[in-house]
């Protein structure tokens, strides 16, 4: 019975355009957002992402160019950057065992081990060159080890 009264009320008072969303927004004093304005916002957001990505890529290239132009310390041989890439894994392994495995897998010598190296443990899956691996380990453990070819 209640539903019939509601349906009857709507059918008597219904007017075309009375329930238009744009009209409702206008009555509230809010202008509807036109489709092209929404699209313009989307285009602006995409352009901002492109600009930020391009800037990040340029900064990365500049930063990498600075690192490649740095000269090695005198008296230390550097490892060939194009050395063979290999995969190496460690799971809660003491630093002396890590160094021994790096030296045997990559056929290199690792120098400047910290005092009490057995106190350092490392869990890591790595694929790359020995120089990069030692740099990663230095960053993780806060050490200053270096590597040279045999």
PDB file of N, CA and C in Angstrom, residues 19-125:
ATOM      1  N   UNK A  19      14.595  15.943 -12.527  1.00  0.00           N
ATOM      2  CA  UNK A  19      15.586  15.125 -11.828  1.00  0.00           C
ATOM      3  C   UNK A  19      16.916  15.086 -12.585  1.00  0.00           C
ATOM      4  N   UNK A  20      17.246  16.137 -13.281  1.00  0.00           N
ATOM      5  CA  UNK A  20      18.469  16.238 -14.041  1.00  0.00           C
ATOM      6  C   UNK A  20      19.614  16.576 -13.078  1.00  0.00           C
ATOM      7  N   UNK A  21      20.720  15.878 -13.187  1.00  0.00           N
ATOM      8  CA  UNK A  21      21.861  16.108 -12.295  1.00  0.00           C
ATOM      9  C   UNK A  21      22.429  17.505 -12.466  1.00  0.00           C
ATOM     10  N   UNK A  22      22.505  17.988 -13.702  1.00  0.00           N
ATOM     11  CA  UNK A  22      23.040  19.332 -13.942  1.00  0.00           C
ATOM     12  C   UNK A  22      22.159  20.392 -13.287  1.00  0.00           C
ATOM     13  N   UNK A  23      20.844  20.206 -13.373  1.00  0.00           N
ATOM     14  CA  UNK A  23      19.919  21.140 -12.737  1.00  0.00           C
ATOM     15  C   UNK A  23      20.099  21.119 -11.218  1.00  0.00           C
ATOM     16  N   UNK A  24      20.293  19.943 -10.676  1.00  0.00           N
ATOM     17  CA  UNK A  24      20.514  19.818  -9.236  1.00  0.00           C
ATOM     18  C   UNK A  24      21.784  20.530  -8.802  1.00  0.00           C
ATOM     19  N   UNK A  25      22.841  20.376  -9.553  1.00  0.00           N
ATOM     20  CA  UNK A  25      24.096  21.063  -9.220  1.00  0.00           C
ATOM     21  C   UNK A  25      23.903  22.577  -9.299  1.00  0.00           C
ATOM     22  N   UNK A  26      23.179  23.038 -10.311  1.00  0.00           N
ATOM     23  CA  UNK A  26      22.937  24.479 -10.449  1.00  0.00           C
ATOM     24  C   UNK A  26      22.138  25.015  -9.265  1.00  0.00           C
ATOM     25  N   UNK A  27      21.143  24.260  -8.797  1.00  0.00           N
ATOM     26  CA  UNK A  27      20.347  24.685  -7.646  1.00  0.00           C
ATOM     27  C   UNK A  27      21.201  24.784  -6.387  1.00  0.00           C
ATOM     28  N   UNK A  28      22.216  23.941  -6.312  1.00  0.00           N
ATOM     29  CA  UNK A  28      23.129  23.987  -5.160  1.00  0.00           C
ATOM     30  C   UNK A  28      24.202  25.057  -5.327  1.00  0.00           C
ATOM     31  N   UNK A  29      24.248  25.684  -6.480  1.00  0.00           N
ATOM     32  CA  UNK A  29      25.233  26.733  -6.723  1.00  0.00           C
ATOM     33  C   UNK A  29      26.584  26.195  -7.149  1.00  0.00           C
ATOM     34  N   UNK A  30      26.601  24.965  -7.621  1.00  0.00           N
ATOM     35  CA  UNK A  30      27.846  24.340  -8.063  1.00  0.00           C
ATOM     36  C   UNK A  30      27.728  24.063  -9.553  1.00  0.00           C
ATOM     37  N   UNK A  31      28.671  24.593 -10.306  1.00  0.00           N
ATOM     38  CA  UNK A  31      28.631  24.378 -11.751  1.00  0.00           C
ATOM     39  C   UNK A  31      29.091  22.961 -12.058  1.00  0.00           C
ATOM     40  N   UNK A  32      28.420  22.263 -12.958  1.00  0.00           N
ATOM     41  CA  UNK A  32      28.854  20.903 -13.308  1.00  0.00           C
ATOM     42  C   UNK A  32      30.196  20.936 -14.038  1.00  0.00           C
ATOM     43  N   UNK A  33      30.978  19.912 -13.839  1.00  0.00           N
ATOM     44  CA  UNK A  33      32.269  19.811 -14.510  1.00  0.00           C
ATOM     45  C   UNK A  33      32.023  19.268 -15.909  1.00  0.00           C
ATOM     46  N   UNK A  34      32.424  20.041 -16.878  1.00  0.00           N
ATOM     47  CA  UNK A  34      32.228  19.622 -18.255  1.00  0.00           C
ATOM     48  C   UNK A  34      33.180  18.494 -18.598  1.00  0.00           C
ATOM     49  N   UNK A  35      32.817  17.683 -19.564  1.00  0.00           N
ATOM     50  CA  UNK A  35      33.629  16.524 -19.920  1.00  0.00           C
ATOM     51  C   UNK A  35      35.024  16.929 -20.364  1.00  0.00           C
ATOM     52  N   UNK A  36      35.148  18.051 -21.055  1.00  0.00           N
ATOM     53  CA  UNK A  36      36.470  18.457 -21.540  1.00  0.00           C
ATOM     54  C   UNK A  36      37.346  18.933 -20.395  1.00  0.00           C
ATOM     55  N   UNK A  37      36.739  19.477 -19.330  1.00  0.00           N
ATOM     56  CA  UNK A  37      37.534  19.874 -18.168  1.00  0.00           C
ATOM     57  C   UNK A  37      38.089  18.638 -17.448  1.00  0.00           C
ATOM     58  N   UNK A  38      37.279  17.610 -17.355  1.00  0.00           N
ATOM     59  CA  UNK A  38      37.757  16.360 -16.747  1.00  0.00           C
ATOM     60  C   UNK A  38      38.896  15.777 -17.569  1.00  0.00           C
ATOM     61  N   UNK A  39      38.729  15.788 -18.878  1.00  0.00           N
ATOM     62  CA  UNK A  39      39.770  15.262 -19.759  1.00  0.00           C
ATOM     63  C   UNK A  39      41.032  16.112 -19.646  1.00  0.00           C
ATOM     64  N   UNK A  40      40.870  17.429 -19.522  1.00  0.00           N
ATOM     65  CA  UNK A  40      42.011  18.330 -19.376  1.00  0.00           C
ATOM     66  C   UNK A  40      42.780  18.012 -18.092  1.00  0.00           C
ATOM     67  N   UNK A  41      42.058  17.729 -17.021  1.00  0.00           N
ATOM     68  CA  UNK A  41      42.718  17.345 -15.767  1.00  0.00           C
ATOM     69  C   UNK A  41      43.502  16.051 -15.941  1.00  0.00           C
ATOM     70  N   UNK A  42      42.938  15.095 -16.642  1.00  0.00           N
ATOM     71  CA  UNK A  42      43.624  13.825 -16.885  1.00  0.00           C
ATOM     72  C   UNK A  42      44.882  14.042 -17.713  1.00  0.00           C
ATOM     73  N   UNK A  43      44.775  14.848 -18.745  1.00  0.00           N
ATOM     74  CA  UNK A  43      45.935  15.146 -19.588  1.00  0.00           C
ATOM     75  C   UNK A  43      47.019  15.848 -18.778  1.00  0.00           C
ATOM     76  N   UNK A  44      46.622  16.780 -17.919  1.00  0.00           N
ATOM     77  CA  UNK A  44      47.586  17.490 -17.082  1.00  0.00           C
ATOM     78  C   UNK A  44      48.288  16.528 -16.121  1.00  0.00           C
ATOM     79  N   UNK A  45      47.546  15.596 -15.557  1.00  0.00           N
ATOM     80  CA  UNK A  45      48.152  14.621 -14.645  1.00  0.00           C
ATOM     81  C   UNK A  45      49.145  13.729 -15.379  1.00  0.00           C
ATOM     82  N   UNK A  46      48.786  13.284 -16.575  1.00  0.00           N
ATOM     83  CA  UNK A  46      49.688  12.441 -17.371  1.00  0.00           C
ATOM     84  C   UNK A  46      50.939  13.228 -17.749  1.00  0.00           C
ATOM     85  N   UNK A  47      50.771  14.490 -18.139  1.00  0.00           N
ATOM     86  CA  UNK A  47      51.919  15.322 -18.496  1.00  0.00           C
ATOM     87  C   UNK A  47      52.842  15.510 -17.300  1.00  0.00           C
ATOM     88  N   UNK A  48      52.277  15.691 -16.123  1.00  0.00           N
ATOM     89  CA  UNK A  48      53.097  15.843 -14.918  1.00  0.00           C
ATOM     90  C   UNK A  48      53.905  14.581 -14.646  1.00  0.00           C
ATOM     91  N   UNK A  49      53.301  13.418 -14.818  1.00  0.00           N
ATOM     92  CA  UNK A  49      54.008  12.156 -14.618  1.00  0.00           C
ATOM     93  C   UNK A  49      55.148  12.017 -15.626  1.00  0.00           C
ATOM     94  N   UNK A  50      54.891  12.387 -16.877  1.00  0.00           N
ATOM     95  CA  UNK A  50      55.930  12.302 -17.912  1.00  0.00           C
ATOM     96  C   UNK A  50      57.089  13.233 -17.576  1.00  0.00           C
ATOM     97  N   UNK A  51      56.796  14.447 -17.157  1.00  0.00           N
ATOM     98  CA  UNK A  51      57.849  15.411 -16.820  1.00  0.00           C
ATOM     99  C   UNK A  51      58.669  14.915 -15.637  1.00  0.00           C
ATOM    100  N   UNK A  52      58.007  14.414 -14.600  1.00  0.00           N
ATOM    101  CA  UNK A  52      58.728  13.909 -13.429  1.00  0.00           C
ATOM    102  C   UNK A  52      59.585  12.705 -13.805  1.00  0.00           C
ATOM    103  N   UNK A  53      59.063  11.807 -14.618  1.00  0.00           N
ATOM    104  CA  UNK A  53      59.835  10.632 -15.046  1.00  0.00           C
ATOM    105  C   UNK A  53      61.042  11.035 -15.873  1.00  0.00           C
ATOM    106  N   UNK A  54      60.855  11.966 -16.781  1.00  0.00           N
ATOM    107  CA  UNK A  54      61.971  12.428 -17.615  1.00  0.00           C
ATOM    108  C   UNK A  54      63.035  13.103 -16.755  1.00  0.00           C
ATOM    109  N   UNK A  55      62.610  13.905 -15.795  1.00  0.00           N
ATOM    110  CA  UNK A  55      63.557  14.567 -14.897  1.00  0.00           C
ATOM    111  C   UNK A  55      64.333  13.537 -14.088  1.00  0.00           C
ATOM    112  N   UNK A  56      63.645  12.533 -13.578  1.00  0.00           N
ATOM    113  CA  UNK A  56      64.324  11.490 -12.812  1.00  0.00           C
ATOM    114  C   UNK A  56      65.336  10.748 -13.681  1.00  0.00           C
ATOM    115  N   UNK A  57      64.977  10.463 -14.924  1.00  0.00           N
ATOM    116  CA  UNK A  57      65.901   9.761 -15.824  1.00  0.00           C
ATOM    117  C   UNK A  57      67.132  10.613 -16.115  1.00  0.00           C
ATOM    118  N   UNK A  58      66.927  11.907 -16.320  1.00  0.00           N
ATOM    119  CA  UNK A  58      68.056  12.804 -16.586  1.00  0.00           C
ATOM    120  C   UNK A  58      68.961  12.888 -15.367  1.00  0.00           C
ATOM    121  N   UNK A  59      68.381  13.044 -14.182  1.00  0.00           N
ATOM    122  CA  UNK A  59      69.184  13.113 -12.962  1.00  0.00           C
ATOM    123  C   UNK A  59      69.950  11.809 -12.731  1.00  0.00           C
ATOM    124  N   UNK A  60      69.311  10.694 -13.024  1.00  0.00           N
ATOM    125  CA  UNK A  60      69.982   9.403 -12.875  1.00  0.00           C
ATOM    126  C   UNK A  60      71.178   9.313 -13.825  1.00  0.00           C
ATOM    127  N   UNK A  61      70.989   9.723 -15.078  1.00  0.00           N
ATOM    128  CA  UNK A  61      72.075   9.684 -16.057  1.00  0.00           C
ATOM    129  C   UNK A  61      73.222  10.600 -15.636  1.00  0.00           C
ATOM    130  N   UNK A  62      72.903  11.777 -15.133  1.00  0.00           N
ATOM    131  CA  UNK A  62      73.942  12.706 -14.676  1.00  0.00           C
ATOM    132  C   UNK A  62      74.700  12.104 -13.503  1.00  0.00           C
ATOM    133  N   UNK A  63      73.961  11.522 -12.565  1.00  0.00           N
ATOM    134  CA  UNK A  63      74.579  10.918 -11.387  1.00  0.00           C
ATOM    135  C   UNK A  63      75.483   9.754 -11.790  1.00  0.00           C
ATOM    136  N   UNK A  64      75.025   8.921 -12.717  1.00  0.00           N
ATOM    137  CA  UNK A  64      75.840   7.780 -13.159  1.00  0.00           C
ATOM    138  C   UNK A  64      77.062   8.257 -13.934  1.00  0.00           C
ATOM    139  N   UNK A  65      76.943   9.340 -14.689  1.00  0.00           N
ATOM    140  CA  UNK A  65      78.083   9.879 -15.425  1.00  0.00           C
ATOM    141  C   UNK A  65      79.143  10.376 -14.450  1.00  0.00           C
ATOM    142  N   UNK A  66      78.712  10.998 -13.342  1.00  0.00           N
ATOM    143  CA  UNK A  66      79.661  11.456 -12.328  1.00  0.00           C
ATOM    144  C   UNK A  66      80.398  10.287 -11.699  1.00  0.00           C
ATOM    145  N   UNK A  67      79.701   9.189 -11.443  1.00  0.00           N
ATOM    146  CA  UNK A  67      80.337   8.026 -10.812  1.00  0.00           C
ATOM    147  C   UNK A  67      81.331   7.352 -11.744  1.00  0.00           C
ATOM    148  N   UNK A  68      81.039   7.336 -13.045  1.00  0.00           N
ATOM    149  CA  UNK A  68      81.938   6.662 -13.973  1.00  0.00           C
ATOM    150  C   UNK A  68      83.187   7.479 -14.259  1.00  0.00           C
ATOM    151  N   UNK A  69      83.145   8.796 -14.009  1.00  0.00           N
ATOM    152  CA  UNK A  69      84.316   9.626 -14.269  1.00  0.00           C
ATOM    153  C   UNK A  69      85.238   9.724 -13.055  1.00  0.00           C
ATOM    154  N   UNK A  70      84.838   9.188 -11.910  1.00  0.00           N
ATOM    155  CA  UNK A  70      85.693   9.238 -10.724  1.00  0.00           C
ATOM    156  C   UNK A  70      86.919   8.364 -10.939  1.00  0.00           C
ATOM    157  N   UNK A  71      88.047   8.853 -10.476  1.00  0.00           N
ATOM    158  CA  UNK A  71      89.298   8.125 -10.618  1.00  0.00           C
ATOM    159  C   UNK A  71      89.474   7.172  -9.443  1.00  0.00           C
ATOM    160  N   UNK A  72      90.058   5.983  -9.674  1.00  0.00           N
ATOM    161  CA  UNK A  72      90.286   5.054  -8.570  1.00  0.00           C
ATOM    162  C   UNK A  72      91.381   5.574  -7.641  1.00  0.00           C
ATOM    163  N   UNK A  73      91.391   5.088  -6.423  1.00  0.00           N
ATOM    164  CA  UNK A  73      92.417   5.458  -5.459  1.00  0.00           C
ATOM    165  C   UNK A  73      93.766   4.980  -5.962  1.00  0.00           C
ATOM    166  N   UNK A  74      94.847   5.752  -5.722  1.00  0.00           N
ATOM    167  CA  UNK A  74      96.154   5.338  -6.212  1.00  0.00           C
ATOM    168  C   UNK A  74      96.626   4.062  -5.515  1.00  0.00           C
ATOM    169  N   UNK A  75      97.277   3.207  -6.266  1.00  0.00           N
ATOM    170  CA  UNK A  75      97.827   1.973  -5.699  1.00  0.00           C
ATOM    171  C   UNK A  75      96.851   0.815  -5.631  1.00  0.00           C
ATOM    172  N   UNK A  76      95.581   1.029  -5.995  1.00  0.00           N
ATOM    173  CA  UNK A  76      94.598  -0.054  -5.948  1.00  0.00           C
ATOM    174  C   UNK A  76      94.160  -0.355  -7.365  1.00  0.00           C
ATOM    175  N   UNK A  77      94.315  -1.609  -7.750  1.00  0.00           N
ATOM    176  CA  UNK A  77      93.845  -2.031  -9.065  1.00  0.00           C
ATOM    177  C   UNK A  77      92.342  -2.163  -9.029  1.00  0.00           C
ATOM    178  N   UNK A  78      91.692  -1.717 -10.063  1.00  0.00           N
ATOM    179  CA  UNK A  78      90.236  -1.851 -10.113  1.00  0.00           C
ATOM    180  C   UNK A  78      89.860  -3.090 -10.909  1.00  0.00           C
ATOM    181  N   UNK A  79      88.706  -3.625 -10.579  1.00  0.00           N
ATOM    182  CA  UNK A  79      88.197  -4.797 -11.277  1.00  0.00           C
ATOM    183  C   UNK A  79      87.577  -4.352 -12.586  1.00  0.00           C
ATOM    184  N   UNK A  80      87.760  -5.130 -13.609  1.00  0.00           N
ATOM    185  CA  UNK A  80      87.166  -4.849 -14.909  1.00  0.00           C
ATOM    186  C   UNK A  80      85.652  -4.769 -14.754  1.00  0.00           C
ATOM    187  N   UNK A  81      85.072  -3.643 -15.131  1.00  0.00           N
ATOM    188  CA  UNK A  81      83.632  -3.436 -14.994  1.00  0.00           C
ATOM    189  C   UNK A  81      82.863  -4.442 -15.840  1.00  0.00           C
ATOM    190  N   UNK A  82      83.459  -4.908 -16.916  1.00  0.00           N
ATOM    191  CA  UNK A  82      82.786  -5.839 -17.804  1.00  0.00           C
ATOM    192  C   UNK A  82      83.005  -7.297 -17.372  1.00  0.00           C
ATOM    193  N   UNK A  83      83.437  -7.505 -16.133  1.00  0.00           N
ATOM    194  CA  UNK A  83      83.678  -8.864 -15.646  1.00  0.00           C
ATOM    195  C   UNK A  83      82.405  -9.693 -15.782  1.00  0.00           C
ATOM    196  N   UNK A  84      82.598 -10.968 -15.827  1.00  0.00           N
ATOM    197  CA  UNK A  84      81.473 -11.872 -16.033  1.00  0.00           C
ATOM    198  C   UNK A  84      80.456 -11.771 -14.894  1.00  0.00           C
ATOM    199  N   UNK A  85      79.206 -11.689 -15.249  1.00  0.00           N
ATOM    200  CA  UNK A  85      78.120 -11.613 -14.275  1.00  0.00           C
ATOM    201  C   UNK A  85      77.813 -13.030 -13.801  1.00  0.00           C
ATOM    202  N   UNK A  86      77.735 -13.189 -12.482  1.00  0.00           N
ATOM    203  CA  UNK A  86      77.430 -14.494 -11.901  1.00  0.00           C
ATOM    204  C   UNK A  86      76.404 -14.332 -10.794  1.00  0.00           C
ATOM    205  N   UNK A  87      75.767 -15.451 -10.427  1.00  0.00           N
ATOM    206  CA  UNK A  87      74.775 -15.453  -9.363  1.00  0.00           C
ATOM    207  C   UNK A  87      75.409 -16.053  -8.121  1.00  0.00           C
ATOM    208  N   UNK A  88      75.159 -15.418  -6.972  1.00  0.00           N
ATOM    209  CA  UNK A  88      75.727 -15.895  -5.716  1.00  0.00           C
ATOM    210  C   UNK A  88      74.684 -15.677  -4.618  1.00  0.00           C
ATOM    211  N   UNK A  89      74.565 -16.649  -3.698  1.00  0.00           N
ATOM    212  CA  UNK A  89      73.561 -16.597  -2.633  1.00  0.00           C
ATOM    213  C   UNK A  89      74.221 -16.802  -1.272  1.00  0.00           C
ATOM    214  N   UNK A  90      73.716 -16.047  -0.283  1.00  0.00           N
ATOM    215  CA  UNK A  90      74.147 -16.213   1.101  1.00  0.00           C
ATOM    216  C   UNK A  90      72.914 -16.188   1.983  1.00  0.00           C
ATOM    217  N   UNK A  91      72.890 -17.034   2.998  1.00  0.00           N
ATOM    218  CA  UNK A  91      71.783 -17.063   3.939  1.00  0.00           C
ATOM    219  C   UNK A  91      72.352 -17.080   5.352  1.00  0.00           C
ATOM    220  N   UNK A  92      72.330 -15.924   6.014  1.00  0.00           N
ATOM    221  CA  UNK A  92      72.837 -15.768   7.378  1.00  0.00           C
ATOM    222  C   UNK A  92      74.270 -16.302   7.492  1.00  0.00           C
ATOM    223  N   UNK A  93      75.094 -15.926   6.527  1.00  0.00           N
ATOM    224  CA  UNK A  93      76.457 -16.442   6.398  1.00  0.00           C
ATOM    225  C   UNK A  93      77.444 -15.458   7.013  1.00  0.00           C
ATOM    226  N   UNK A  94      78.411 -15.947   7.830  1.00  0.00           N
ATOM    227  CA  UNK A  94      79.434 -15.060   8.392  1.00  0.00           C
ATOM    228  C   UNK A  94      80.280 -14.431   7.283  1.00  0.00           C
ATOM    229  N   UNK A  95      80.759 -13.216   7.514  1.00  0.00           N
ATOM    230  CA  UNK A  95      81.500 -12.465   6.508  1.00  0.00           C
ATOM    231  C   UNK A  95      82.734 -13.202   5.987  1.00  0.00           C
ATOM    232  N   UNK A  96      83.524 -13.893   6.816  1.00  0.00           N
ATOM    233  CA  UNK A  96      84.674 -14.611   6.251  1.00  0.00           C
ATOM    234  C   UNK A  96      84.275 -15.657   5.209  1.00  0.00           C
ATOM    235  N   UNK A  97      83.165 -16.344   5.422  1.00  0.00           N
ATOM    236  CA  UNK A  97      82.682 -17.330   4.445  1.00  0.00           C
ATOM    237  C   UNK A  97      82.183 -16.628   3.182  1.00  0.00           C
ATOM    238  N   UNK A  98      81.545 -15.474   3.347  1.00  0.00           N
ATOM    239  CA  UNK A  98      81.064 -14.689   2.204  1.00  0.00           C
ATOM    240  C   UNK A  98      82.249 -14.276   1.341  1.00  0.00           C
ATOM    241  N   UNK A  99      83.305 -13.755   1.984  1.00  0.00           N
ATOM    242  CA  UNK A  99      84.491 -13.300   1.255  1.00  0.00           C
ATOM    243  C   UNK A  99      85.152 -14.467   0.533  1.00  0.00           C
ATOM    244  N   UNK A 100      85.276 -15.611   1.221  1.00  0.00           N
ATOM    245  CA  UNK A 100      85.895 -16.781   0.602  1.00  0.00           C
ATOM    246  C   UNK A 100      85.115 -17.229  -0.635  1.00  0.00           C
ATOM    247  N   UNK A 101      83.788 -17.207  -0.554  1.00  0.00           N
ATOM    248  CA  UNK A 101      82.967 -17.620  -1.694  1.00  0.00           C
ATOM    249  C   UNK A 101      83.091 -16.615  -2.841  1.00  0.00           C
ATOM    250  N   UNK A 102      83.099 -15.319  -2.526  1.00  0.00           N
ATOM    251  CA  UNK A 102      83.257 -14.300  -3.563  1.00  0.00           C
ATOM    252  C   UNK A 102      84.597 -14.481  -4.265  1.00  0.00           C
ATOM    253  N   UNK A 103      85.665 -14.703  -3.487  1.00  0.00           N
ATOM    254  CA  UNK A 103      86.988 -14.866  -4.067  1.00  0.00           C
ATOM    255  C   UNK A 103      87.059 -16.093  -4.971  1.00  0.00           C
ATOM    256  N   UNK A 104      86.400 -17.179  -4.574  1.00  0.00           N
ATOM    257  CA  UNK A 104      86.472 -18.391  -5.393  1.00  0.00           C
ATOM    258  C   UNK A 104      85.556 -18.314  -6.621  1.00  0.00           C
ATOM    259  N   UNK A 105      84.361 -17.762  -6.463  1.00  0.00           N
ATOM    260  CA  UNK A 105      83.415 -17.696  -7.574  1.00  0.00           C
ATOM    261  C   UNK A 105      83.888 -16.717  -8.648  1.00  0.00           C
ATOM    262  N   UNK A 106      84.370 -15.538  -8.229  1.00  0.00           N
ATOM    263  CA  UNK A 106      84.741 -14.492  -9.176  1.00  0.00           C
ATOM    264  C   UNK A 106      86.241 -14.464  -9.492  1.00  0.00           C
ATOM    265  N   UNK A 107      87.049 -15.275  -8.788  1.00  0.00           N
ATOM    266  CA  UNK A 107      88.501 -15.305  -8.972  1.00  0.00           C
ATOM    267  C   UNK A 107      89.101 -13.906  -8.743  1.00  0.00           C
ATOM    268  N   UNK A 108      88.810 -13.341  -7.559  1.00  0.00           N
ATOM    269  CA  UNK A 108      89.279 -12.016  -7.168  1.00  0.00           C
ATOM    270  C   UNK A 108      89.840 -12.076  -5.747  1.00  0.00           C
ATOM    271  N   UNK A 109      90.454 -10.989  -5.317  1.00  0.00           N
ATOM    272  CA  UNK A 109      90.898 -10.839  -3.930  1.00  0.00           C
ATOM    273  C   UNK A 109      90.090  -9.722  -3.286  1.00  0.00           C
ATOM    274  N   UNK A 110      89.619  -9.965  -2.063  1.00  0.00           N
ATOM    275  CA  UNK A 110      88.857  -8.964  -1.313  1.00  0.00           C
ATOM    276  C   UNK A 110      89.764  -8.428  -0.209  1.00  0.00           C
ATOM    277  N   UNK A 111      89.843  -7.093  -0.083  1.00  0.00           N
ATOM    278  CA  UNK A 111      90.727  -6.435   0.873  1.00  0.00           C
ATOM    279  C   UNK A 111      89.922  -5.606   1.867  1.00  0.00           C
ATOM    280  N   UNK A 112      90.604  -5.188   2.936  1.00  0.00           N
ATOM    281  CA  UNK A 112      90.052  -4.273   3.953  1.00  0.00           C
ATOM    282  C   UNK A 112      88.866  -4.870   4.704  1.00  0.00           C
ATOM    283  N   UNK A 113      88.967  -6.137   5.088  1.00  0.00           N
ATOM    284  CA  UNK A 113      87.918  -6.722   5.919  1.00  0.00           C
ATOM    285  C   UNK A 113      87.893  -5.978   7.248  1.00  0.00           C
ATOM    286  N   UNK A 114      86.715  -5.813   7.847  1.00  0.00           N
ATOM    287  CA  UNK A 114      86.632  -5.103   9.127  1.00  0.00           C
ATOM    288  C   UNK A 114      87.243  -5.952  10.245  1.00  0.00           C
ATOM    289  N   UNK A 115      87.552  -5.315  11.369  1.00  0.00           N
ATOM    290  CA  UNK A 115      88.005  -6.058  12.542  1.00  0.00           C
ATOM    291  C   UNK A 115      86.868  -6.978  12.984  1.00  0.00           C
ATOM    292  N   UNK A 116      87.198  -8.159  13.395  1.00  0.00           N
ATOM    293  CA  UNK A 116      86.221  -9.164  13.829  1.00  0.00           C
ATOM    294  C   UNK A 116      85.161  -9.429  12.757  1.00  0.00           C
ATOM    295  N   UNK A 117      85.576  -9.854  11.577  1.00  0.00           N
ATOM    296  CA  UNK A 117      84.619 -10.054  10.485  1.00  0.00           C
ATOM    297  C   UNK A 117      83.592 -11.147  10.762  1.00  0.00           C
ATOM    298  N   UNK A 118      83.934 -12.083  11.667  1.00  0.00           N
ATOM    299  CA  UNK A 118      82.986 -13.166  11.960  1.00  0.00           C
ATOM    300  C   UNK A 118      81.733 -12.657  12.666  1.00  0.00           C
ATOM    301  N   UNK A 119      81.761 -11.433  13.171  1.00  0.00           N
ATOM    302  CA  UNK A 119      80.579 -10.863  13.826  1.00  0.00           C
ATOM    303  C   UNK A 119      79.541 -10.371  12.808  1.00  0.00           C
ATOM    304  N   UNK A 120      79.955 -10.217  11.566  1.00  0.00           N
ATOM    305  CA  UNK A 120      79.047  -9.775  10.506  1.00  0.00           C
ATOM    306  C   UNK A 120      78.425 -10.994   9.839  1.00  0.00           C
ATOM    307  N   UNK A 121      77.102 -10.953   9.626  1.00  0.00           N
ATOM    308  CA  UNK A 121      76.408 -12.031   8.921  1.00  0.00           C
ATOM    309  C   UNK A 121      75.605 -11.403   7.790  1.00  0.00           C
ATOM    310  N   UNK A 122      75.456 -12.167   6.703  1.00  0.00           N
ATOM    311  CA  UNK A 122      74.830 -11.609   5.509  1.00  0.00           C
ATOM    312  C   UNK A 122      73.875 -12.612   4.880  1.00  0.00           C
ATOM    313  N   UNK A 123      72.687 -12.143   4.514  1.00  0.00           N
ATOM    314  CA  UNK A 123      71.726 -12.910   3.717  1.00  0.00           C
ATOM    315  C   UNK A 123      71.474 -12.102   2.454  1.00  0.00           C
ATOM    316  N   UNK A 124      71.771 -12.707   1.288  1.00  0.00           N
ATOM    317  CA  UNK A 124      71.709 -11.937   0.053  1.00  0.00           C
ATOM    318  C   UNK A 124      71.652 -12.867  -1.145  1.00  0.00           C
ATOM    319  N   UNK A 125      70.827 -12.533  -2.121  1.00  0.00           N
ATOM    320  CA  UNK A 125      70.842 -13.169  -3.440  1.00  0.00           C
ATOM    321  C   UNK A 125      71.323 -12.095  -4.391  1.00  0.00           C
TER     322      UNK A 125
END
